[in-house]
PDB file of C-alpha atoms in Angstrom:
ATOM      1  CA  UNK A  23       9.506  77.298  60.344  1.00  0.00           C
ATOM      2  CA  UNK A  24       6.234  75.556  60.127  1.00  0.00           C
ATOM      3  CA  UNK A  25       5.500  73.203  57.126  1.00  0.00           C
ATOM      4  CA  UNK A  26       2.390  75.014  55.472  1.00  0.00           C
ATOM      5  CA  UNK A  27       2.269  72.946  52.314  1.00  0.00           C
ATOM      6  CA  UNK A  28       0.092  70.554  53.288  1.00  0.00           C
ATOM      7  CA  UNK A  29      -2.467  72.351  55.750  1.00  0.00           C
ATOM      8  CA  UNK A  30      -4.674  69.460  55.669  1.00  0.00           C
ATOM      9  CA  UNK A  31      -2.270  66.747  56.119  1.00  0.00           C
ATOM     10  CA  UNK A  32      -3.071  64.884  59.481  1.00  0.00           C
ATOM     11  CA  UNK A  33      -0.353  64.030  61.539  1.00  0.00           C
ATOM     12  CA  UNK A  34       0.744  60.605  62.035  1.00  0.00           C
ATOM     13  CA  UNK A  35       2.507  61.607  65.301  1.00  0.00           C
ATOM     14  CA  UNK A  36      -0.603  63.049  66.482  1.00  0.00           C
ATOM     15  CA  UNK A  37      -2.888  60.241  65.552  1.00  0.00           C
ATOM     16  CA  UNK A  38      -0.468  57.724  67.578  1.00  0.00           C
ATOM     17  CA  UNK A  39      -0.482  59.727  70.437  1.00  0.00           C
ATOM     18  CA  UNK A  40      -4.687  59.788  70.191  1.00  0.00           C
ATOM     19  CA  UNK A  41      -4.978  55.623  69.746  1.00  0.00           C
ATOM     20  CA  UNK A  42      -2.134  55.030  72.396  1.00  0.00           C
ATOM     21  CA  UNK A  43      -4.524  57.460  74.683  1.00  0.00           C
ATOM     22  CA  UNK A  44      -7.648  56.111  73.550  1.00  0.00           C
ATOM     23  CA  UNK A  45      -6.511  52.104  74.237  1.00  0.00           C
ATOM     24  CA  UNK A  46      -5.338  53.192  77.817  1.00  0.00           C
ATOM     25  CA  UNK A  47      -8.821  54.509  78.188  1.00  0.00           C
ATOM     26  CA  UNK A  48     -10.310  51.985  77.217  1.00  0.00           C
ATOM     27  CA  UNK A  49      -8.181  49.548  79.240  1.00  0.00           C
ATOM     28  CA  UNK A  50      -9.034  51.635  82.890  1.00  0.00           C
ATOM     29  CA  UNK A  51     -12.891  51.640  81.406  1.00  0.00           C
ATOM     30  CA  UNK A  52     -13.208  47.609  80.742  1.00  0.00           C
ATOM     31  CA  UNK A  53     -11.385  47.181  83.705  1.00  0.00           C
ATOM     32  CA  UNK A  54     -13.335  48.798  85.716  1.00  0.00           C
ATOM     33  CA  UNK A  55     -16.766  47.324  84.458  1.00  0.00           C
ATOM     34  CA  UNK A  56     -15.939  43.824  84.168  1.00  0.00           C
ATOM     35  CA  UNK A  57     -12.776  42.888  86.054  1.00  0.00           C
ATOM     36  CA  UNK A  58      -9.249  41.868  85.111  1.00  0.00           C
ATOM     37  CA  UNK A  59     -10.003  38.586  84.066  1.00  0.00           C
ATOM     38  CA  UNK A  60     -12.982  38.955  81.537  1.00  0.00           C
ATOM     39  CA  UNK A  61     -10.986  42.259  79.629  1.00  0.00           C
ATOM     40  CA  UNK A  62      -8.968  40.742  76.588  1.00  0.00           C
ATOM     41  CA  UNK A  63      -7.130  42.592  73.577  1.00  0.00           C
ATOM     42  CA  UNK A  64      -9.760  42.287  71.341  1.00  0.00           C
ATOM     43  CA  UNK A  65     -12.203  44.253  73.944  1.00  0.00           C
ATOM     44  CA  UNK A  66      -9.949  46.626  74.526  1.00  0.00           C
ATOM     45  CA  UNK A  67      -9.086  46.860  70.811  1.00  0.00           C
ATOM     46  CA  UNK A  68     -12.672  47.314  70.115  1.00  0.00           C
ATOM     47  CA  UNK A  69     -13.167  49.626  72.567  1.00  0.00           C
ATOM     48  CA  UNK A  70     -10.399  52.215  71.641  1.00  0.00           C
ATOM     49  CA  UNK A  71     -11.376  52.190  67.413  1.00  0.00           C
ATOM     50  CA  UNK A  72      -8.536  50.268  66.735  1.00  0.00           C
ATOM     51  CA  UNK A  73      -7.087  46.778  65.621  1.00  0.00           C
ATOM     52  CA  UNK A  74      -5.570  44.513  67.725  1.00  0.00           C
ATOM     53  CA  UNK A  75      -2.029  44.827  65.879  1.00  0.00           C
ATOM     54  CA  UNK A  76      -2.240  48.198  67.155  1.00  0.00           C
ATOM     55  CA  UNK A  77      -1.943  47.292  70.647  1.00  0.00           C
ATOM     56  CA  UNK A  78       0.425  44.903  69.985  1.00  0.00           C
ATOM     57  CA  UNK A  79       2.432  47.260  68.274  1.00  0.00           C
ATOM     58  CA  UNK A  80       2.939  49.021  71.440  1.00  0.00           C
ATOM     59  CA  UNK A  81       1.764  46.906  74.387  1.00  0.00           C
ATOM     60  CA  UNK A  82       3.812  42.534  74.522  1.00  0.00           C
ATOM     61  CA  UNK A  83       0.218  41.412  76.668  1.00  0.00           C
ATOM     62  CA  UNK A  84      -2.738  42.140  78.505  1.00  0.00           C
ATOM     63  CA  UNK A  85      -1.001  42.967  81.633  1.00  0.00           C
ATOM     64  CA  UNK A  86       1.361  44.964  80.407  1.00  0.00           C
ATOM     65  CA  UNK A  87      -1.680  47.547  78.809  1.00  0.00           C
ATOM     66  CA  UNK A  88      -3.231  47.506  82.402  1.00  0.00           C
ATOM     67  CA  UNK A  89      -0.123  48.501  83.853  1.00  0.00           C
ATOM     68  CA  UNK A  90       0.322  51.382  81.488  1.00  0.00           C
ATOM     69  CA  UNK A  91      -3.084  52.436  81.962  1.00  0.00           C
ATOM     70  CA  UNK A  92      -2.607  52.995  85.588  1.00  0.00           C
ATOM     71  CA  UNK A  93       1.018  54.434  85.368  1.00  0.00           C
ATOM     72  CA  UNK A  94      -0.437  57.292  83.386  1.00  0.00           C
ATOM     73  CA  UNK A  95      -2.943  58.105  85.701  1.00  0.00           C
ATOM     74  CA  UNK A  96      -0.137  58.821  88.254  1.00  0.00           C
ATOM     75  CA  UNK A  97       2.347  60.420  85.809  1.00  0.00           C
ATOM     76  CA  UNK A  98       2.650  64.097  87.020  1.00  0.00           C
ATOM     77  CA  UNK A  99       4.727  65.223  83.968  1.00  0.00           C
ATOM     78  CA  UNK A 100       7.217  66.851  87.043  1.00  0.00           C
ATOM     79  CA  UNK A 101       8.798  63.651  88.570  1.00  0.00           C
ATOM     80  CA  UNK A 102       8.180  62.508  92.042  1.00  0.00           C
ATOM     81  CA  UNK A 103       8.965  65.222  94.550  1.00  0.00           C
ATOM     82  CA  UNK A 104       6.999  65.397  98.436  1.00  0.00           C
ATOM     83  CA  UNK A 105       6.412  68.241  99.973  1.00  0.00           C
ATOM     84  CA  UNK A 106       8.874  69.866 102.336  1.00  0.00           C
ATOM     85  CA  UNK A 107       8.248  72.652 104.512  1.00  0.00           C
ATOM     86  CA  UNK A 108      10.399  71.687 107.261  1.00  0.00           C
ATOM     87  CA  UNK A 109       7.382  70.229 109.222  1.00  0.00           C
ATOM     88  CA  UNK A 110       7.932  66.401 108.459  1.00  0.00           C
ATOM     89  CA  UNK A 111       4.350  65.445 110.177  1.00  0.00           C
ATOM     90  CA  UNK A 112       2.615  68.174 108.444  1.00  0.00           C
ATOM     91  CA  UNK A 113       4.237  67.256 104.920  1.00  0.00           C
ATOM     92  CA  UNK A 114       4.166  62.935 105.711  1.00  0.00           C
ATOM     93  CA  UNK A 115      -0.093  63.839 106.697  1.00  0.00           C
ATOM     94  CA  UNK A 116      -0.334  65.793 103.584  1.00  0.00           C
ATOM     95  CA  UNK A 117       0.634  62.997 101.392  1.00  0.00           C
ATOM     96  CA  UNK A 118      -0.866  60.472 103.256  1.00  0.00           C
ATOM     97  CA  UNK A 119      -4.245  62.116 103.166  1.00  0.00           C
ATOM     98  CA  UNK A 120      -4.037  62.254  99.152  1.00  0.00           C
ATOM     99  CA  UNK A 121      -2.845  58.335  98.844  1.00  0.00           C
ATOM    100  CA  UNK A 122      -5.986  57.427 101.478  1.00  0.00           C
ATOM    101  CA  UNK A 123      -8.247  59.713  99.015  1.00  0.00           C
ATOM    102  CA  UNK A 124      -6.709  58.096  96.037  1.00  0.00           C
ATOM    103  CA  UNK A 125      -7.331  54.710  96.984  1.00  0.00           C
ATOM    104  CA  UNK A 126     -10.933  55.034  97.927  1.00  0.00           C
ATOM    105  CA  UNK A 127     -11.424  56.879  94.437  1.00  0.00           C
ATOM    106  CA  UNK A 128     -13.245  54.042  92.240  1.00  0.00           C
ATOM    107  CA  UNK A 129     -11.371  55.358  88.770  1.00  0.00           C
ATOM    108  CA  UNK A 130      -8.149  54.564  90.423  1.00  0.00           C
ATOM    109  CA  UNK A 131      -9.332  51.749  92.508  1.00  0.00           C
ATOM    110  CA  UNK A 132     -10.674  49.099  89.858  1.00  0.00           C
ATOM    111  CA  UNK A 133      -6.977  49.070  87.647  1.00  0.00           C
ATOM    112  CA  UNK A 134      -4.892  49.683  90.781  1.00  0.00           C
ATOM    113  CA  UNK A 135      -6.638  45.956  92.009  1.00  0.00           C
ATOM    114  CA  UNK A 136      -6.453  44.384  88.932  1.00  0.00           C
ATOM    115  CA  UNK A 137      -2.503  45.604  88.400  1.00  0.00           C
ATOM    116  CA  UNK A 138      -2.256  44.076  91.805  1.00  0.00           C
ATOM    117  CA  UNK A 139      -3.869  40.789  90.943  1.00  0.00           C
ATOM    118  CA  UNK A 140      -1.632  40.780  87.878  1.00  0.00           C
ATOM    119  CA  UNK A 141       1.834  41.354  89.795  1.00  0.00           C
ATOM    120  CA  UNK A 142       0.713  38.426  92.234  1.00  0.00           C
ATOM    121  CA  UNK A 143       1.200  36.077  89.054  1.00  0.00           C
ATOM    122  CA  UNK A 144       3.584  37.725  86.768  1.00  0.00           C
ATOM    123  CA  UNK A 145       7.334  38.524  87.965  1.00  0.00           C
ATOM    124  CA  UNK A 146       8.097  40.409  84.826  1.00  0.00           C
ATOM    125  CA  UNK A 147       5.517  42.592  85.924  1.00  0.00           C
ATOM    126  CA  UNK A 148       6.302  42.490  89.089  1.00  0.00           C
ATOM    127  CA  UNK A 149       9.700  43.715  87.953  1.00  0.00           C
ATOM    128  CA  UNK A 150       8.726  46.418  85.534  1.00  0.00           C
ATOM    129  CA  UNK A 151       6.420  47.509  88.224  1.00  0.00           C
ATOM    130  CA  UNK A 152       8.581  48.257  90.774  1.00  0.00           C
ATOM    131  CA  UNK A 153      11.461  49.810  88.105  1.00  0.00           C
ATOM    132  CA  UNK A 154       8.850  51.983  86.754  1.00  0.00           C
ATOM    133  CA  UNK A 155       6.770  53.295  89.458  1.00  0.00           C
ATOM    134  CA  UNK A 156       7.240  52.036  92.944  1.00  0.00           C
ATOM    135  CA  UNK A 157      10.965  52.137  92.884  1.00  0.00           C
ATOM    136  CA  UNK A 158      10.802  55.880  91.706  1.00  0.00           C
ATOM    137  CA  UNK A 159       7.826  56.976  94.056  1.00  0.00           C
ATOM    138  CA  UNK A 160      10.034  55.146  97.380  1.00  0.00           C
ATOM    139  CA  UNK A 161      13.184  56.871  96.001  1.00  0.00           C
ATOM    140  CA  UNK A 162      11.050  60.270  96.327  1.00  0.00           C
ATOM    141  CA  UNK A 163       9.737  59.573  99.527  1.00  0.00           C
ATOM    142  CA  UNK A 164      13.078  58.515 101.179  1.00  0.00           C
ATOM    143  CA  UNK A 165      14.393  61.539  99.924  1.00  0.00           C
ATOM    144  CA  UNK A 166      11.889  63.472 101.887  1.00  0.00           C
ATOM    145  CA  UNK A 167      12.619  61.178 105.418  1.00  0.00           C
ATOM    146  CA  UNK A 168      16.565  61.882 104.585  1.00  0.00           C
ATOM    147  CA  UNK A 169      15.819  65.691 105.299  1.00  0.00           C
ATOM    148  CA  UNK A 170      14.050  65.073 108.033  1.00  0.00           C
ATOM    149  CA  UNK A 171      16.565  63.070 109.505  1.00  0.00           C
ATOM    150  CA  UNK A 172      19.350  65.717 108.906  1.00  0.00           C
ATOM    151  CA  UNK A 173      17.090  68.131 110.655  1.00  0.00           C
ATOM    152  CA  UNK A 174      16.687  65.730 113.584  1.00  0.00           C
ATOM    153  CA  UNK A 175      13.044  64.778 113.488  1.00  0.00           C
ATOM    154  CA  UNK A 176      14.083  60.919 112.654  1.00  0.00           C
ATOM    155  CA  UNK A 177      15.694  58.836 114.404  1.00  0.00           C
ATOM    156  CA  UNK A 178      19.644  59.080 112.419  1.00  0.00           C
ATOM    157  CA  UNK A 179      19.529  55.198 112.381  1.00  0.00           C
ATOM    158  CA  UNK A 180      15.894  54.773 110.899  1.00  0.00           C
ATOM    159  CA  UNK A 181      16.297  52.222 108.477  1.00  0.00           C
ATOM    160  CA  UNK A 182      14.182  53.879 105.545  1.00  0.00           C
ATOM    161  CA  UNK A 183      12.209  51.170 103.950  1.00  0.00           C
ATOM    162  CA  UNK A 184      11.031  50.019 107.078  1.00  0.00           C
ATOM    163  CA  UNK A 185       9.726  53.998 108.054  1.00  0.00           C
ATOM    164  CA  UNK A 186       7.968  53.364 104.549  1.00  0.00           C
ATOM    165  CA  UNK A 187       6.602  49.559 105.120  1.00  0.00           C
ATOM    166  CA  UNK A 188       5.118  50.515 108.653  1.00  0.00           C
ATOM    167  CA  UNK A 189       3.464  53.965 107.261  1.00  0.00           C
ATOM    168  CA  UNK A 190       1.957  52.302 104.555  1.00  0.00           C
ATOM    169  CA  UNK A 191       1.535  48.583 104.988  1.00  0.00           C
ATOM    170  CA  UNK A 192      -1.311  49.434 107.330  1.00  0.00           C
ATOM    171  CA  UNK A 193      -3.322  51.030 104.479  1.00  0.00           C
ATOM    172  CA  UNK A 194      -2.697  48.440 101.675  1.00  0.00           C
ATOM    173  CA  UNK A 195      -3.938  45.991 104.232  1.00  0.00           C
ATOM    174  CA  UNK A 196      -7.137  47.724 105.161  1.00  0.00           C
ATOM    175  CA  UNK A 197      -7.770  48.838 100.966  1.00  0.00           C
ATOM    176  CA  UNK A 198      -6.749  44.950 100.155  1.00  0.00           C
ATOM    177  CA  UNK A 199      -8.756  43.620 102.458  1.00  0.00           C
ATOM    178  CA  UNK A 200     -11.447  46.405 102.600  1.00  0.00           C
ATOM    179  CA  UNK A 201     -11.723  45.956 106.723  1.00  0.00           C
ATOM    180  CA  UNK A 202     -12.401  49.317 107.474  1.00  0.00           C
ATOM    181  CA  UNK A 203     -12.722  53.005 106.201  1.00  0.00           C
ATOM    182  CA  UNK A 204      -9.924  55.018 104.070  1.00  0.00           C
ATOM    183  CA  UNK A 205     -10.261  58.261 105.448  1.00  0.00           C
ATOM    184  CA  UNK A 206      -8.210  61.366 106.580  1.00  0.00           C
ATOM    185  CA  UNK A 207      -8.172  60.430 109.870  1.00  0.00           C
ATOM    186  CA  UNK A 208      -6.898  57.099 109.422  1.00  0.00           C
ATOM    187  CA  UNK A 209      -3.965  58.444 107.429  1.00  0.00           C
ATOM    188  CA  UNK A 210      -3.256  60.831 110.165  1.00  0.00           C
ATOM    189  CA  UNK A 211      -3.193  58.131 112.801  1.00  0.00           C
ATOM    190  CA  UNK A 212      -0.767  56.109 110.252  1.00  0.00           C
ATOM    191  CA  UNK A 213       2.086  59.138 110.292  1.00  0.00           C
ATOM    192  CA  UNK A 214       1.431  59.620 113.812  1.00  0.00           C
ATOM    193  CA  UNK A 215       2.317  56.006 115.153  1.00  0.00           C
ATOM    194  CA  UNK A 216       4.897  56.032 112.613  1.00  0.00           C
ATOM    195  CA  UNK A 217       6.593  59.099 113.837  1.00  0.00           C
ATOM    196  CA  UNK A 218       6.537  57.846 117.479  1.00  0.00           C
ATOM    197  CA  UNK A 219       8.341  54.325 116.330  1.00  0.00           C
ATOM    198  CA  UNK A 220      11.120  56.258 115.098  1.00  0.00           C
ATOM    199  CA  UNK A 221      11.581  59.538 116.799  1.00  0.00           C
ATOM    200  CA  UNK A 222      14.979  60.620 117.635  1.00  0.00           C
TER     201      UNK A 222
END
């Protein structure tokens, strides 16, 4: 039963959930206008309403924020799952089309390259990065290229992370680099060469 007896009460829950939200906004935001290196905690602080204890509270550095920030624009709420309708080109060019448009969207763009700059330089991050997000997202997608090979559209003996490295090194290298245009038919040429290196 609902607690009535103090309708006016605000709740503390609540209010952390707002300032968490409102810091990670601010992070992506100051990120985004100035660069990685000229954001601090006290900007971001300012920023969100709140005090610097309050990040600390919740965040051990700088990096650590950033990284948060972007790991909640990519939290679905549903876990990691691709697509699979049986069609492994069909499914590997739908999600490859969404990464490509992901990566040339500037709100994800800005802390995605300064998370990057920050993993360079910090192995803890490095670490949490790939325990957090990459190392679930792979785990998802080798799922998907497990199916495929039990319904004999991979090769049986594809070694997995290499199917991944040479579908998507290709486009980290043109996005780091920014040497030529993200687009849908780029990420259609990616699963298509990829698919031909390791047909059964």
């Amino acid at each position: 039963m609902p607690d009535v007896s103090h309708p006016g009460k605000p709740n503390p829950a609540r209010r952390s959930e707002r300032s968490r939200r409102a810091v990670l906004g601010a992070a992506r935001d100051l990120v985004s206008e100035l660069g990685y290196a000229k954001v601090s905690i006290e900007a971001i602080a300012a920023r969100a309403g709140v005090g610097k204890q309050t990040i600390y509270r919740w965040w051990p550095s700088k990096g650590a924020v950033i990284f948060d920030s972007f790991l909640e624009l990519s939290e679905t709420g549903e876990g990691v799952r691709l697509p699979d309708t049986g069609d492994l080109e069909a499914d590997l060019k739908t999600v490859m089309r969404a990464t490509v448009a992901e990566f040339a969207d500037p709100a994800f763009e800005a802390p995605v390259r300064a998370l990057n700059l920050e993993i360079i330089g910090d192995p803890a991050l490095a670490a949490l990065y790939r325990e957090k997000l990459a190392g679930p997202v792979d785990d998802a997608k080798k799922e998907r290229l497990r199916s495929a090979q039990q319904a004999g559209q991979l090769a049986a003996d594809a070694d997995l992370d290499l199917v991944l490295e040479v579908l998507y090194a290709p486009l980290y290298q043109r996005w780091l680099h920014r040497s030529g245009p993200l687009t849908p038919q780029y990420a259609d040429a990616l699963v298509e060469i990829t698919l031909r290196a390791f047909a059964p």
